[in-house]
Amino acid sequence: MSTRSGFSRSGVRSGSEGEASWISVSDLMAGLMMVFLCIAVAMMRSVMIEREKIRTIAMSYRENQLAIYESLQHEFAPDLARWGATIDRDTLTVAFNNSDAMFDTGEAALSASYQVVFEEFFPRYMNVLAPFKASVEAVRIEGHTSSGWGQSSDRNDTYFNNLRLSQDRARSVLRYVYTLDEVTAHHAWMMQNVAAVGYSSSRPIYNADGSENIEQSKRVAFRVITNSETKIHSILEESL
C-alpha cells in the first residue's frame, strides 16, 4: 500500500517536474518572440523614418526644381525664340540650339553674334540662380555635337573628334562668360560650381520619326544640378 502510494507520489512528482520544465521552455520562447518582435518593430520604424526623410527631400526637390524652372522661364521666355534656345523643365537645361551660328564648322571660337547673346544671357542667368545657390550642386556648360564628322567613316574617330570639339566649345563658352564684367561678383562661386563638359554625340536630339535632328543635336546647354541626390546619399550612408 505504502509502496503503491510511493509510486503514486513519485509519479506526481515526475509529472510536476515535467510540467514545470515545459512551462519554463514556453516562457523562454515567448520571451524570445517578444524580443524579436521588438527588434522587428524598431527596424520597421527606422525604415519608415528613413523613407519619410527621403520623401521629404523628394518633395522639396520637386518644389525647388519647379521654382528654378519657373524663374528661368519668367526671365527668358521672351528671348528664347530670338536666341534659338529652349528650356527643359525636367533637367533645368537652357539649350542654345543654333550651333552653326555659334561656331564655324569644326571650330571652337565663339562667334561675335553669340558673344552678344551670351553677354545678354549669362549675367541674368546667374542672377536667376542666386536665390537658389544653397540647393545648387553644380552648373554644367555642356557641349554637344551631331553624330557626323566631315568625311570620316570610322565610328571611333568620329566619336573622339567630336568629343574634343564639344569639350573645346564648352570651355570656350565658359571662358567667355567668366570674363564678363557683370559676373565678377560670382567668380568665387563659379570656380567651385561651374564646369565645362563635352559629350560628343552621345546625347543626340531626335525627330518625331526617330531620325537624328542634326541641327538641334549640335548645341551648347547650361544645366542646373541640384544637391538633392547628395542629400539622399547622405541619409542612406547614415542608415548603414
mmCIF file with all atom_site columns, N, CA and C in Angstrom, residues 66-121:
data_model
loop_
_atom_site.group_PDB
_atom_site.id
_atom_site.type_symbol
_atom_site.label_atom_id
_atom_site.label_alt_id
_atom_site.label_comp_id
_atom_site.label_asym_id
_atom_site.label_entity_id
_atom_site.label_seq_id
_atom_site.pdbx_PDB_ins_code
_atom_site.Cartn_x
_atom_site.Cartn_y
_atom_site.Cartn_z
_atom_site.occupancy
_atom_site.B_iso_or_equiv
_atom_site.pdbx_formal_charge
_atom_site.auth_seq_id
_atom_site.auth_comp_id
_atom_site.auth_asym_id
_atom_site.auth_atom_id
_atom_site.pdbx_PDB_model_num
ATOM 1   N N  . LEU A 1 66  ? 10.780 73.036 -59.578 1.00 0.00 ? 66  LEU A N  1
ATOM 2   C CA . LEU A 1 66  ? 9.733  73.831 -60.218 1.00 0.00 ? 66  LEU A CA 1
ATOM 3   C C  . LEU A 1 66  ? 10.004 75.318 -60.059 1.00 0.00 ? 66  LEU A C  1
ATOM 4   N N  . ALA A 1 67  ? 10.472 75.720 -58.871 1.00 0.00 ? 67  ALA A N  1
ATOM 5   C CA . ALA A 1 67  ? 10.748 77.139 -58.631 1.00 0.00 ? 67  ALA A CA 1
ATOM 6   C C  . ALA A 1 67  ? 11.865 77.645 -59.537 1.00 0.00 ? 67  ALA A C  1
ATOM 7   N N  . ILE A 1 68  ? 12.924 76.837 -59.712 1.00 0.00 ? 68  ILE A N  1
ATOM 8   C CA . ILE A 1 68  ? 14.024 77.232 -60.594 1.00 0.00 ? 68  ILE A CA 1
ATOM 9   C C  . ILE A 1 68  ? 13.534 77.317 -62.040 1.00 0.00 ? 68  ILE A C  1
ATOM 10  N N  . TYR A 1 69  ? 12.770 76.313 -62.461 1.00 0.00 ? 69  TYR A N  1
ATOM 11  C CA . TYR A 1 69  ? 12.249 76.315 -63.832 1.00 0.00 ? 69  TYR A CA 1
ATOM 12  C C  . TYR A 1 69  ? 11.371 77.543 -64.082 1.00 0.00 ? 69  TYR A C  1
ATOM 13  N N  . GLU A 1 70  ? 10.477 77.821 -63.166 1.00 0.00 ? 70  GLU A N  1
ATOM 14  C CA . GLU A 1 70  ? 9.585  78.969 -63.352 1.00 0.00 ? 70  GLU A CA 1
ATOM 15  C C  . GLU A 1 70  ? 10.362 80.279 -63.377 1.00 0.00 ? 70  GLU A C  1
ATOM 16  N N  . SER A 1 71  ? 11.410 80.370 -62.571 1.00 0.00 ? 71  SER A N  1
ATOM 17  C CA . SER A 1 71  ? 12.241 81.582 -62.568 1.00 0.00 ? 71  SER A CA 1
ATOM 18  C C  . SER A 1 71  ? 12.970 81.747 -63.902 1.00 0.00 ? 71  SER A C  1
ATOM 19  N N  . LEU A 1 72  ? 13.509 80.641 -64.429 1.00 0.00 ? 72  LEU A N  1
ATOM 20  C CA . LEU A 1 72  ? 14.173 80.686 -65.728 1.00 0.00 ? 72  LEU A CA 1
ATOM 21  C C  . LEU A 1 72  ? 13.187 81.047 -66.833 1.00 0.00 ? 72  LEU A C  1
ATOM 22  N N  . GLN A 1 73  ? 12.024 80.436 -66.763 1.00 0.00 ? 73  GLN A N  1
ATOM 23  C CA . GLN A 1 73  ? 11.007 80.679 -67.782 1.00 0.00 ? 73  GLN A CA 1
ATOM 24  C C  . GLN A 1 73  ? 10.537 82.131 -67.741 1.00 0.00 ? 73  GLN A C  1
ATOM 25  N N  . HIS A 1 74  ? 10.315 82.638 -66.551 1.00 0.00 ? 74  HIS A N  1
ATOM 26  C CA . HIS A 1 74  ? 9.860  84.025 -66.398 1.00 0.00 ? 74  HIS A CA 1
ATOM 27  C C  . HIS A 1 74  ? 10.898 85.006 -66.923 1.00 0.00 ? 74  HIS A C  1
ATOM 28  N N  . GLU A 1 75  ? 12.161 84.718 -66.673 1.00 0.00 ? 75  GLU A N  1
ATOM 29  C CA . GLU A 1 75  ? 13.229 85.630 -67.082 1.00 0.00 ? 75  GLU A CA 1
ATOM 30  C C  . GLU A 1 75  ? 13.502 85.582 -68.582 1.00 0.00 ? 75  GLU A C  1
ATOM 31  N N  . PHE A 1 76  ? 13.467 84.367 -69.167 1.00 0.00 ? 76  PHE A N  1
ATOM 32  C CA . PHE A 1 76  ? 13.985 84.222 -70.518 1.00 0.00 ? 76  PHE A CA 1
ATOM 33  C C  . PHE A 1 76  ? 12.950 83.897 -71.599 1.00 0.00 ? 76  PHE A C  1
ATOM 34  N N  . ALA A 1 77  ? 11.722 83.614 -71.236 1.00 0.00 ? 77  ALA A N  1
ATOM 35  C CA . ALA A 1 77  ? 10.719 83.230 -72.232 1.00 0.00 ? 77  ALA A CA 1
ATOM 36  C C  . ALA A 1 77  ? 10.627 84.196 -73.412 1.00 0.00 ? 77  ALA A C  1
ATOM 37  N N  . PRO A 1 78  ? 10.662 85.512 -73.192 1.00 0.00 ? 78  PRO A N  1
ATOM 38  C CA . PRO A 1 78  ? 10.547 86.430 -74.344 1.00 0.00 ? 78  PRO A CA 1
ATOM 39  C C  . PRO A 1 78  ? 11.738 86.375 -75.298 1.00 0.00 ? 78  PRO A C  1
ATOM 40  N N  . ASP A 1 79  ? 12.873 85.819 -74.847 1.00 0.00 ? 79  ASP A N  1
ATOM 41  C CA . ASP A 1 79  ? 14.095 85.860 -75.651 1.00 0.00 ? 79  ASP A CA 1
ATOM 42  C C  . ASP A 1 79  ? 14.430 84.531 -76.327 1.00 0.00 ? 79  ASP A C  1
ATOM 43  N N  . LEU A 1 80  ? 13.766 83.457 -75.950 1.00 0.00 ? 80  LEU A N  1
ATOM 44  C CA . LEU A 1 80  ? 14.180 82.123 -76.387 1.00 0.00 ? 80  LEU A CA 1
ATOM 45  C C  . LEU A 1 80  ? 14.149 81.972 -77.903 1.00 0.00 ? 80  LEU A C  1
ATOM 46  N N  . ALA A 1 81  ? 13.079 82.399 -78.529 1.00 0.00 ? 81  ALA A N  1
ATOM 47  C CA . ALA A 1 81  ? 12.968 82.248 -79.981 1.00 0.00 ? 81  ALA A CA 1
ATOM 48  C C  . ALA A 1 81  ? 14.054 83.042 -80.698 1.00 0.00 ? 81  ALA A C  1
ATOM 49  N N  . ARG A 1 82  ? 14.320 84.236 -80.216 1.00 0.00 ? 82  ARG A N  1
ATOM 50  C CA . ARG A 1 82  ? 15.338 85.095 -80.825 1.00 0.00 ? 82  ARG A CA 1
ATOM 51  C C  . ARG A 1 82  ? 16.728 84.468 -80.695 1.00 0.00 ? 82  ARG A C  1
ATOM 52  N N  . TRP A 1 83  ? 16.978 83.772 -79.602 1.00 0.00 ? 83  TRP A N  1
ATOM 53  C CA . TRP A 1 83  ? 18.281 83.149 -79.372 1.00 0.00 ? 83  TRP A CA 1
ATOM 54  C C  . TRP A 1 83  ? 18.394 81.751 -79.979 1.00 0.00 ? 83  TRP A C  1
ATOM 55  N N  . GLY A 1 84  ? 17.270 81.183 -80.407 1.00 0.00 ? 84  GLY A N  1
ATOM 56  C CA . GLY A 1 84  ? 17.282 79.786 -80.832 1.00 0.00 ? 84  GLY A CA 1
ATOM 57  C C  . GLY A 1 84  ? 17.500 78.864 -79.652 1.00 0.00 ? 84  GLY A C  1
ATOM 58  N N  . ALA A 1 85  ? 16.856 79.170 -78.521 1.00 0.00 ? 85  ALA A N  1
ATOM 59  C CA . ALA A 1 85  ? 17.083 78.433 -77.274 1.00 0.00 ? 85  ALA A CA 1
ATOM 60  C C  . ALA A 1 85  ? 15.783 77.819 -76.762 1.00 0.00 ? 85  ALA A C  1
ATOM 61  N N  . THR A 1 86  ? 15.928 76.825 -75.905 1.00 0.00 ? 86  THR A N  1
ATOM 62  C CA . THR A 1 86  ? 14.798 76.180 -75.252 1.00 0.00 ? 86  THR A CA 1
ATOM 63  C C  . THR A 1 86  ? 15.141 75.937 -73.783 1.00 0.00 ? 86  THR A C  1
ATOM 64  N N  . ILE A 1 87  ? 14.107 75.780 -72.955 1.00 0.00 ? 87  ILE A N  1
ATOM 65  C CA . ILE A 1 87  ? 14.302 75.426 -71.541 1.00 0.00 ? 87  ILE A CA 1
ATOM 66  C C  . ILE A 1 87  ? 13.591 74.113 -71.272 1.00 0.00 ? 87  ILE A C  1
ATOM 67  N N  . ASP A 1 88  ? 14.320 73.143 -70.731 1.00 0.00 ? 88  ASP A N  1
ATOM 68  C CA . ASP A 1 88  ? 13.746 71.846 -70.394 1.00 0.00 ? 88  ASP A CA 1
ATOM 69  C C  . ASP A 1 88  ? 13.393 71.819 -68.911 1.00 0.00 ? 88  ASP A C  1
ATOM 70  N N  . ARG A 1 89  ? 12.143 71.569 -68.617 1.00 0.00 ? 89  ARG A N  1
ATOM 71  C CA . ARG A 1 89  ? 11.657 71.598 -67.234 1.00 0.00 ? 89  ARG A CA 1
ATOM 72  C C  . ARG A 1 89  ? 12.242 70.477 -66.382 1.00 0.00 ? 89  ARG A C  1
ATOM 73  N N  . ASP A 1 90  ? 12.385 69.286 -66.956 1.00 0.00 ? 90  ASP A N  1
ATOM 74  C CA . ASP A 1 90  ? 12.821 68.125 -66.176 1.00 0.00 ? 90  ASP A CA 1
ATOM 75  C C  . ASP A 1 90  ? 14.299 68.187 -65.816 1.00 0.00 ? 90  ASP A C  1
ATOM 76  N N  . THR A 1 91  ? 15.122 68.719 -66.718 1.00 0.00 ? 91  THR A N  1
ATOM 77  C CA . THR A 1 91  ? 16.568 68.740 -66.477 1.00 0.00 ? 91  THR A CA 1
ATOM 78  C C  . THR A 1 91  ? 17.102 70.126 -66.145 1.00 0.00 ? 91  THR A C  1
ATOM 79  N N  . LEU A 1 92  ? 16.233 71.124 -66.117 1.00 0.00 ? 92  LEU A N  1
ATOM 80  C CA . LEU A 1 92  ? 16.640 72.511 -65.851 1.00 0.00 ? 92  LEU A CA 1
ATOM 81  C C  . LEU A 1 92  ? 17.769 72.935 -66.784 1.00 0.00 ? 92  LEU A C  1
ATOM 82  N N  . THR A 1 93  ? 17.579 72.646 -68.063 1.00 0.00 ? 93  THR A N  1
ATOM 83  C CA . THR A 1 93  ? 18.594 72.933 -69.076 1.00 0.00 ? 93  THR A CA 1
ATOM 84  C C  . THR A 1 93  ? 18.126 74.043 -70.001 1.00 0.00 ? 93  THR A C  1
ATOM 85  N N  . VAL A 1 94  ? 18.960 75.050 -70.145 1.00 0.00 ? 94  VAL A N  1
ATOM 86  C CA . VAL A 1 94  ? 18.752 76.065 -71.173 1.00 0.00 ? 94  VAL A CA 1
ATOM 87  C C  . VAL A 1 94  ? 19.688 75.705 -72.319 1.00 0.00 ? 94  VAL A C  1
ATOM 88  N N  . ALA A 1 95  ? 19.114 75.294 -73.447 1.00 0.00 ? 95  ALA A N  1
ATOM 89  C CA . ALA A 1 95  ? 19.914 74.824 -74.580 1.00 0.00 ? 95  ALA A CA 1
ATOM 90  C C  . ALA A 1 95  ? 19.874 75.837 -75.717 1.00 0.00 ? 95  ALA A C  1
ATOM 91  N N  . PHE A 1 96  ? 21.054 76.182 -76.212 1.00 0.00 ? 96  PHE A N  1
ATOM 92  C CA . PHE A 1 96  ? 21.189 77.047 -77.383 1.00 0.00 ? 96  PHE A CA 1
ATOM 93  C C  . PHE A 1 96  ? 21.449 76.140 -78.578 1.00 0.00 ? 96  PHE A C  1
ATOM 94  N N  . ASN A 1 97  ? 20.440 76.055 -79.448 1.00 0.00 ? 97  ASN A N  1
ATOM 95  C CA . ASN A 1 97  ? 20.424 75.019 -80.472 1.00 0.00 ? 97  ASN A CA 1
ATOM 96  C C  . ASN A 1 97  ? 20.968 75.450 -81.833 1.00 0.00 ? 97  ASN A C  1
ATOM 97  N N  . ASN A 1 98  ? 21.380 76.695 -81.951 1.00 0.00 ? 98  ASN A N  1
ATOM 98  C CA . ASN A 1 98  ? 21.862 77.183 -83.243 1.00 0.00 ? 98  ASN A CA 1
ATOM 99  C C  . ASN A 1 98  ? 23.386 77.160 -83.284 1.00 0.00 ? 98  ASN A C  1
ATOM 100 N N  . SER A 1 99  ? 23.945 75.962 -83.203 1.00 0.00 ? 99  SER A N  1
ATOM 101 C CA . SER A 1 99  ? 25.396 75.821 -83.092 1.00 0.00 ? 99  SER A CA 1
ATOM 102 C C  . SER A 1 99  ? 26.133 76.367 -84.310 1.00 0.00 ? 99  SER A C  1
ATOM 103 N N  . ASP A 1 100 ? 25.523 76.246 -85.497 1.00 0.00 ? 100 ASP A N  1
ATOM 104 C CA . ASP A 1 100 ? 26.184 76.730 -86.708 1.00 0.00 ? 100 ASP A CA 1
ATOM 105 C C  . ASP A 1 100 ? 26.382 78.243 -86.672 1.00 0.00 ? 100 ASP A C  1
ATOM 106 N N  . ALA A 1 101 ? 25.522 78.943 -85.921 1.00 0.00 ? 101 ALA A N  1
ATOM 107 C CA . ALA A 1 101 ? 25.692 80.387 -85.766 1.00 0.00 ? 101 ALA A CA 1
ATOM 108 C C  . ALA A 1 101 ? 26.668 80.709 -84.639 1.00 0.00 ? 101 ALA A C  1
ATOM 109 N N  . MET A 1 102 ? 26.868 79.779 -83.734 1.00 0.00 ? 102 MET A N  1
ATOM 110 C CA . MET A 1 102 ? 27.788 79.992 -82.613 1.00 0.00 ? 102 MET A CA 1
ATOM 111 C C  . MET A 1 102 ? 29.239 79.772 -83.000 1.00 0.00 ? 102 MET A C  1
ATOM 112 N N  . PHE A 1 103 ? 29.473 78.756 -83.862 1.00 0.00 ? 103 PHE A N  1
ATOM 113 C CA . PHE A 1 103 ? 30.837 78.359 -84.204 1.00 0.00 ? 103 PHE A CA 1
ATOM 114 C C  . PHE A 1 103 ? 30.945 78.071 -85.702 1.00 0.00 ? 103 PHE A C  1
ATOM 115 N N  . ASP A 1 104 ? 32.107 78.304 -86.250 1.00 0.00 ? 104 ASP A N  1
ATOM 116 C CA . ASP A 1 104 ? 32.389 77.819 -87.600 1.00 0.00 ? 104 ASP A CA 1
ATOM 117 C C  . ASP A 1 104 ? 32.509 76.301 -87.542 1.00 0.00 ? 104 ASP A C  1
ATOM 118 N N  . THR A 1 105 ? 32.255 75.652 -88.672 1.00 0.00 ? 105 THR A N  1
ATOM 119 C CA . THR A 1 105 ? 32.303 74.190 -88.731 1.00 0.00 ? 105 THR A CA 1
ATOM 120 C C  . THR A 1 105 ? 33.660 73.660 -88.259 1.00 0.00 ? 105 THR A C  1
ATOM 121 N N  . GLY A 1 106 ? 33.614 72.773 -87.278 1.00 0.00 ? 106 GLY A N  1
ATOM 122 C CA . GLY A 1 106 ? 34.829 72.154 -86.757 1.00 0.00 ? 106 GLY A CA 1
ATOM 123 C C  . GLY A 1 106 ? 35.671 73.044 -85.879 1.00 0.00 ? 106 GLY A C  1
ATOM 124 N N  . GLU A 1 107 ? 35.172 74.237 -85.544 1.00 0.00 ? 107 GLU A N  1
ATOM 125 C CA . GLU A 1 107 ? 35.941 75.188 -84.744 1.00 0.00 ? 107 GLU A CA 1
ATOM 126 C C  . GLU A 1 107 ? 35.280 75.430 -83.387 1.00 0.00 ? 107 GLU A C  1
ATOM 127 N N  . ALA A 1 108 ? 36.052 75.986 -82.449 1.00 0.00 ? 108 ALA A N  1
ATOM 128 C CA . ALA A 1 108 ? 35.541 76.207 -81.091 1.00 0.00 ? 108 ALA A CA 1
ATOM 129 C C  . ALA A 1 108 ? 35.486 77.677 -80.704 1.00 0.00 ? 108 ALA A C  1
ATOM 130 N N  . ALA A 1 109 ? 35.969 78.572 -81.560 1.00 0.00 ? 109 ALA A N  1
ATOM 131 C CA . ALA A 1 109 ? 35.932 80.002 -81.245 1.00 0.00 ? 109 ALA A CA 1
ATOM 132 C C  . ALA A 1 109 ? 34.499 80.515 -81.338 1.00 0.00 ? 109 ALA A C  1
ATOM 133 N N  . LEU A 1 110 ? 34.039 81.175 -80.284 1.00 0.00 ? 110 LEU A N  1
ATOM 134 C CA . LEU A 1 110 ? 32.666 81.668 -80.228 1.00 0.00 ? 110 LEU A CA 1
ATOM 135 C C  . LEU A 1 110 ? 32.490 82.849 -81.180 1.00 0.00 ? 110 LEU A C  1
ATOM 136 N N  . SER A 1 111 ? 31.437 82.810 -81.988 1.00 0.00 ? 111 SER A N  1
ATOM 137 C CA . SER A 1 111 ? 31.203 83.863 -82.973 1.00 0.00 ? 111 SER A CA 1
ATOM 138 C C  . SER A 1 111 ? 30.838 85.176 -82.295 1.00 0.00 ? 111 SER A C  1
ATOM 139 N N  . ALA A 1 112 ? 31.052 86.282 -83.004 1.00 0.00 ? 112 ALA A N  1
ATOM 140 C CA . ALA A 1 112 ? 30.746 87.609 -82.464 1.00 0.00 ? 112 ALA A CA 1
ATOM 141 C C  . ALA A 1 112 ? 29.267 87.749 -82.148 1.00 0.00 ? 112 ALA A C  1
ATOM 142 N N  . SER A 1 113 ? 28.403 87.182 -83.006 1.00 0.00 ? 113 SER A N  1
ATOM 143 C CA . SER A 1 113 ? 26.959 87.313 -82.773 1.00 0.00 ? 113 SER A CA 1
ATOM 144 C C  . SER A 1 113 ? 26.534 86.625 -81.488 1.00 0.00 ? 113 SER A C  1
ATOM 145 N N  . TYR A 1 114 ? 27.156 85.474 -81.173 1.00 0.00 ? 114 TYR A N  1
ATOM 146 C CA . TYR A 1 114 ? 26.770 84.780 -79.932 1.00 0.00 ? 114 TYR A CA 1
ATOM 147 C C  . TYR A 1 114 ? 27.540 85.274 -78.722 1.00 0.00 ? 114 TYR A C  1
ATOM 148 N N  . GLN A 1 115 ? 28.613 85.988 -78.930 1.00 0.00 ? 115 GLN A N  1
ATOM 149 C CA . GLN A 1 115 ? 29.194 86.707 -77.808 1.00 0.00 ? 115 GLN A CA 1
ATOM 150 C C  . GLN A 1 115 ? 28.184 87.731 -77.288 1.00 0.00 ? 115 GLN A C  1
ATOM 151 N N  . VAL A 1 116 ? 27.497 88.377 -78.203 1.00 0.00 ? 116 VAL A N  1
ATOM 152 C CA . VAL A 1 116 ? 26.458 89.335 -77.818 1.00 0.00 ? 116 VAL A CA 1
ATOM 153 C C  . VAL A 1 116 ? 25.323 88.627 -77.085 1.00 0.00 ? 116 VAL A C  1
ATOM 154 N N  . VAL A 1 117 ? 24.926 87.453 -77.598 1.00 0.00 ? 117 VAL A N  1
ATOM 155 C CA . VAL A 1 117 ? 23.849 86.689 -76.950 1.00 0.00 ? 117 VAL A CA 1
ATOM 156 C C  . VAL A 1 117 ? 24.224 86.313 -75.528 1.00 0.00 ? 117 VAL A C  1
ATOM 157 N N  . PHE A 1 118 ? 25.444 85.798 -75.342 1.00 0.00 ? 118 PHE A N  1
ATOM 158 C CA . PHE A 1 118 ? 25.835 85.350 -74.008 1.00 0.00 ? 118 PHE A CA 1
ATOM 159 C C  . PHE A 1 118 ? 26.128 86.519 -73.072 1.00 0.00 ? 118 PHE A C  1
ATOM 160 N N  . GLU A 1 119 ? 26.507 87.665 -73.615 1.00 0.00 ? 119 GLU A N  1
ATOM 161 C CA . GLU A 1 119 ? 26.621 88.868 -72.787 1.00 0.00 ? 119 GLU A CA 1
ATOM 162 C C  . GLU A 1 119 ? 25.257 89.251 -72.202 1.00 0.00 ? 119 GLU A C  1
ATOM 163 N N  . GLU A 1 120 ? 24.222 89.014 -72.980 1.00 0.00 ? 120 GLU A N  1
ATOM 164 C CA . GLU A 1 120 ? 22.868 89.313 -72.527 1.00 0.00 ? 120 GLU A CA 1
ATOM 165 C C  . GLU A 1 120 ? 22.326 88.226 -71.613 1.00 0.00 ? 120 GLU A C  1
ATOM 166 N N  . PHE A 1 121 ? 22.640 86.986 -71.950 1.00 0.00 ? 121 PHE A N  1
ATOM 167 C CA . PHE A 1 121 ? 22.068 85.850 -71.218 1.00 0.00 ? 121 PHE A CA 1
ATOM 168 C C  . PHE A 1 121 ? 22.725 85.589 -69.872 1.00 0.00 ? 121 PHE A C  1
#
